[in-house]
Amino acid sequence: MKNFASAFAMAAVLAAPALAQETMVIGVSIPAATHGWAGGMNYFAQTTVDRLEETYPQLDFVLATASDPARQVNDIEDMMATRGIDALVVLPFESEPLTGPVMAVSDAGVWVTVVDRGLAVEGIEDLYVAGNNPDFGRVSGEYMVSAMPEGGQIVVLRGIPTTIDNERVEGFQAAIEGSGIEIIGMEHGNWNRDTSFTVMQDFLSRHPQIDAVWASDDDMAVGVLAAIEAAGRSDIQFVLGGAGMKEMIQRVMEGDTMIPADVTYPPSMIATAIELTAVGLVSSAPVSGEFIIGSVLVTQDNAENFYYPDSPF
């Protein structure tokens, strides 16, 4: 794939007059707001579409949200059949079920931008926009090591089965290797509070001693904390989530010992993906390649810089 244009060049293109005049359609297919991060992502997708429709009168957008992979496949097929989309921005609900349908879109000559959860086959998309998932896992693991210098027993909650979840877990495991930290349980919480509450209840019933929890997501951390409180357990030192939920950032900012840190993974990356796709259609700017957003460790020292009280997430 072509090298990605610099942020400076992109800004210049955004300010330039659109070159193409015919109406083109961009389909945006994303999961419904099944958890907080997705709610924030939905918010940024809608506001970006609204803004770009005003900025580029030659562009039309069709935005669809899906509550499961099958619904998302149907949405994409409908975009192709009834709207004749020129580009697709897709954040897969799950990697495997969406790979074939998105490949069919690409094979039809439609530009494809994949966001966040990669597909099961590499090279289908023209543009990939995501957080740095191996880095997310690494930063999380390095924090756990620094917070537990004597080692200890931890449990891990994974997200929905996707390529990004695999990358996060692999990065985390590499970071804690040789540290004395032992993972005594690992289950999928599916980035869902209720599911994570149930998973954590099971962990608590099976393990009389748990020193810490890597929830790997702030929504899952909420469920984990509720389960710990309901069980009245005092052995767990802290819970580490991630993604930058404002409630969690506030707890870090206030010095809450159960939530001493967080790791960023901004839902606004969907706005970046839609914006760059639009630029690619209306100009000659090269926007194929990868746009990877790094993860930052949030502690009490810098939490104020990541606290957005008016954000939906």
XYZ file of C-alpha atoms in Angstrom:
313
model
C 0.000 0.000 0.000
C 1.073 3.588 -0.572
C 2.735 5.534 2.202
C 0.362 7.557 4.311
C 0.277 11.339 3.791
C 1.624 13.480 6.602
C -0.744 15.286 8.941
C 0.476 18.614 7.527
C -0.252 17.596 3.952
C -3.647 16.260 4.956
C -4.533 19.556 6.620
C -3.597 21.408 3.455
C -5.809 19.152 1.363
C -8.735 19.616 3.729
C -8.480 23.354 3.192
C -8.280 23.075 -0.607
C -11.311 23.126 -2.937
C -12.745 19.740 -3.813
C -11.649 18.443 -7.164
C -14.397 15.983 -7.986
C -17.894 17.306 -8.694
C -20.033 14.213 -9.255
C -21.973 12.911 -6.248
C -20.201 10.042 -4.525
C -21.485 7.933 -1.649
C -19.554 6.819 1.424
C -21.049 4.000 3.468
C -20.211 3.899 7.167
C -20.933 0.610 8.917
C -20.290 0.396 12.655
C -21.477 -1.565 15.684
C -24.363 -0.153 17.690
C -23.698 1.472 21.054
C -23.548 -1.798 22.972
C -21.030 -0.365 25.448
C -19.547 2.988 26.392
C -16.666 3.056 23.919
C -19.039 2.159 21.094
C -21.407 4.891 22.272
C -18.612 7.415 21.979
C -17.663 6.016 18.577
C -21.279 6.356 17.382
C -21.339 9.962 18.563
C -18.145 10.870 16.700
C -19.290 9.035 13.557
C -22.565 10.958 13.394
C -21.043 14.363 14.107
C -18.319 13.771 11.503
C -20.834 12.714 8.844
C -22.966 15.795 9.583
C -19.970 18.092 9.291
C -18.542 16.535 6.132
C -21.900 16.638 4.327
C -21.793 20.397 4.773
C -18.118 20.645 3.823
C -18.345 18.481 0.694
C -21.661 18.908 -1.156
C -20.531 16.316 -3.707
C -20.502 13.613 -1.009
C -23.446 11.659 0.375
C -23.142 9.428 3.419
C -25.113 6.431 4.593
C -24.500 5.518 8.230
C -25.706 2.197 9.621
C -25.261 0.712 13.099
C -25.551 -3.012 13.777
C -26.205 -4.955 16.962
C -24.553 -8.159 15.694
C -22.304 -9.376 12.842
C -25.188 -10.732 10.734
C -26.970 -7.370 10.825
C -23.759 -5.618 9.833
C -23.291 -7.931 6.848
C -26.854 -7.143 5.756
C -26.210 -3.411 6.132
C -23.125 -3.565 3.927
C -24.844 -5.655 1.268
C -27.722 -3.164 1.248
C -25.307 -0.247 0.822
C -23.828 -1.954 -2.220
C -27.157 -2.941 -3.770
C -29.276 0.167 -3.145
C -26.809 3.028 -2.732
C -23.938 1.992 -5.023
C -21.353 3.182 -2.523
C -17.995 4.444 -3.780
C -16.262 3.855 -0.456
C -16.918 1.866 2.714
C -15.741 2.772 6.191
C -16.269 -0.274 8.390
C -15.542 -1.053 12.005
C -16.204 -4.825 12.071
C -18.436 -6.118 14.837
C -16.231 -9.223 14.733
C -13.299 -9.976 12.457
C -14.142 -13.400 11.035
C -17.805 -12.903 9.991
C -17.073 -9.583 8.261
C -13.981 -10.649 6.336
C -15.757 -12.310 3.395
C -18.412 -9.603 2.923
C -15.852 -6.775 3.074
C -13.593 -8.650 0.672
C -16.522 -8.807 -1.769
C -16.894 -5.020 -1.496
C -13.198 -4.541 -2.220
C -13.305 -6.979 -5.130
C -16.113 -4.859 -6.634
C -13.693 -1.929 -6.868
C -15.012 0.006 -3.866
C -12.524 1.806 -1.630
C -12.401 0.134 1.808
C -11.329 1.735 5.075
C -11.214 -0.635 8.032
C -11.251 0.800 11.543
C -10.060 -0.655 14.831
C -10.974 -4.346 14.593
C -8.968 -5.701 11.686
C -10.207 -8.369 9.311
C -9.082 -11.991 9.465
C -7.291 -11.694 6.097
C -4.619 -9.045 5.588
C -4.502 -6.668 2.650
C -8.223 -6.340 1.889
C -8.511 -2.716 2.968
C -7.033 0.343 1.258
C -6.731 2.233 4.538
C -6.512 0.965 8.111
C -7.145 3.313 11.053
C -6.732 2.030 14.591
C -5.205 2.468 17.964
C -1.885 0.775 18.529
C -3.245 -2.441 20.014
C 0.076 -4.202 20.668
C 1.167 -0.963 22.338
C -2.072 -0.865 24.362
C -1.247 -4.302 25.730
C 2.410 -3.438 26.286
C 1.652 -0.205 28.163
C -0.890 -2.054 30.310
C 1.537 -4.867 31.075
C 4.398 -2.530 31.905
C 2.156 -0.668 34.335
C 1.147 -3.928 36.023
C 4.803 -4.849 36.424
C 5.634 -1.459 37.947
C 2.630 -1.602 40.286
C 3.382 -5.187 41.391
C 7.172 -5.331 41.890
C 6.864 -8.503 43.967
C 4.703 -10.204 41.362
C 1.325 -11.744 42.134
C -1.708 -13.531 40.780
C -3.996 -11.737 38.345
C -7.034 -12.473 36.201
C -7.578 -11.069 32.710
C -10.766 -10.149 30.894
C -10.497 -10.174 27.111
C -12.750 -8.334 24.667
C -14.759 -9.668 21.738
C -12.789 -12.280 19.739
C -11.027 -10.066 17.173
C -7.564 -9.469 15.813
C -7.153 -6.407 18.038
C -7.988 -8.412 21.150
C -5.326 -10.938 20.178
C -2.785 -8.150 19.665
C -3.575 -6.586 23.036
C -3.256 -9.846 24.928
C -0.020 -10.795 23.159
C 1.467 -7.374 23.946
C 0.398 -7.658 27.577
C 1.778 -11.162 28.022
C 5.122 -10.162 26.502
C 5.362 -7.188 28.865
C 4.790 -9.211 32.047
C 6.992 -12.141 31.040
C 9.555 -12.931 33.748
C 8.040 -10.427 36.189
C 6.566 -12.878 38.671
C 3.027 -11.926 37.649
C 0.952 -15.057 36.997
C -2.271 -15.056 34.984
C -4.502 -17.538 36.832
C -7.616 -16.917 34.743
C -8.438 -15.402 31.359
C -11.923 -15.161 29.832
C -13.769 -13.029 27.272
C -15.842 -10.238 28.796
C -16.810 -9.008 25.301
C -16.274 -5.324 26.220
C -19.584 -5.542 28.070
C -20.317 -4.571 31.675
C -22.885 -7.288 32.389
C -20.824 -10.054 30.803
C -17.742 -8.912 32.696
C -19.678 -8.846 35.959
C -20.584 -12.515 35.410
C -17.050 -13.481 34.365
C -15.582 -11.761 37.404
C -18.082 -13.466 39.699
C -16.824 -16.788 38.352
C -13.200 -15.773 38.870
C -13.964 -14.755 42.461
C -15.712 -18.040 43.206
C -12.822 -20.089 41.818
C -9.862 -18.131 43.170
C -9.583 -17.305 46.881
C -6.674 -14.952 46.202
C -6.522 -12.459 43.322
C -4.019 -9.638 43.601
C -5.112 -7.496 40.638
C -7.251 -7.503 37.481
C -6.403 -6.476 33.946
C -9.877 -5.671 32.623
C -8.350 -4.283 29.384
C -11.372 -1.982 28.881
C -13.176 0.574 31.044
C -16.651 -0.852 30.463
C -15.404 -4.258 31.560
C -13.697 -2.638 34.533
C -17.065 -1.257 35.663
C -18.509 -4.786 35.696
C -15.424 -6.142 37.460
C -15.614 -3.511 40.201
C -19.298 -4.235 40.764
C -18.580 -7.951 41.158
C -15.748 -7.279 43.604
C -17.961 -5.007 45.678
C -20.859 -7.490 45.663
C -18.537 -10.263 46.863
C -17.003 -8.086 49.577
C -13.490 -9.082 48.532
C -10.583 -7.041 49.899
C -7.643 -8.986 48.444
C -7.719 -7.277 45.037
C -5.330 -4.329 45.020
C -6.495 -2.598 41.823
C -8.233 -2.947 38.475
C -6.661 -1.670 35.241
C -9.077 -0.929 32.411
C -8.484 1.149 29.316
C -9.905 3.432 26.614
C -10.241 6.653 28.612
C -13.841 6.614 29.865
C -14.420 9.941 31.595
C -15.659 8.316 34.804
C -12.503 6.232 35.022
C -10.241 9.163 34.220
C -11.948 11.099 37.002
C -11.281 8.290 39.465
C -7.620 8.257 38.442
C -7.502 12.027 38.812
C -8.977 11.802 42.320
C -6.455 9.174 43.456
C -8.840 6.209 43.703
C -6.617 3.297 44.772
C -8.790 0.743 42.955
C -8.415 2.662 39.657
C -4.881 4.064 39.862
C -4.309 4.284 36.092
C -5.873 3.954 32.651
C -4.633 3.455 29.073
C -5.984 5.549 26.191
C -7.752 4.189 23.106
C -9.897 7.033 21.709
C -13.297 6.252 20.109
C -12.845 9.413 18.008
C -10.612 7.365 15.685
C -13.778 6.721 13.637
C -13.820 10.447 12.815
C -10.254 10.200 11.527
C -11.212 7.256 9.320
C -14.277 8.940 7.808
C -12.422 12.206 7.257
C -9.498 10.564 5.482
C -11.808 8.497 3.297
C -13.633 11.652 2.259
C -10.329 13.351 1.433
C -9.346 10.390 -0.699
C -12.541 10.645 -2.758
C -12.616 14.400 -3.331
C -8.906 14.985 -3.959
C -5.767 13.418 -5.358
C -4.153 13.178 -1.916
C -2.647 9.727 -1.205
C -4.417 8.376 1.878
C -3.917 4.624 1.546
C -1.877 2.788 4.146
C -2.127 2.803 7.921
C -2.912 5.478 10.473
C -2.037 4.151 13.927
C -2.853 6.087 17.105
C -0.572 5.413 20.077
C -1.673 4.500 23.613
C -0.772 6.679 26.593
C -0.610 5.654 30.241
C -2.891 7.895 32.296
C -1.931 8.391 35.942
C -2.897 10.922 38.577
C -0.054 13.143 37.337
C -1.495 13.608 33.824
C -5.156 12.546 34.153
C -6.439 16.112 33.913
C -5.133 16.256 30.331
C -7.404 13.338 29.361
C -10.571 14.329 31.231
C -13.397 15.528 28.971
C -16.512 15.979 31.136
C -18.773 16.809 28.162
C -17.752 13.702 26.206
C -20.362 10.915 25.783
C -17.656 8.449 26.879
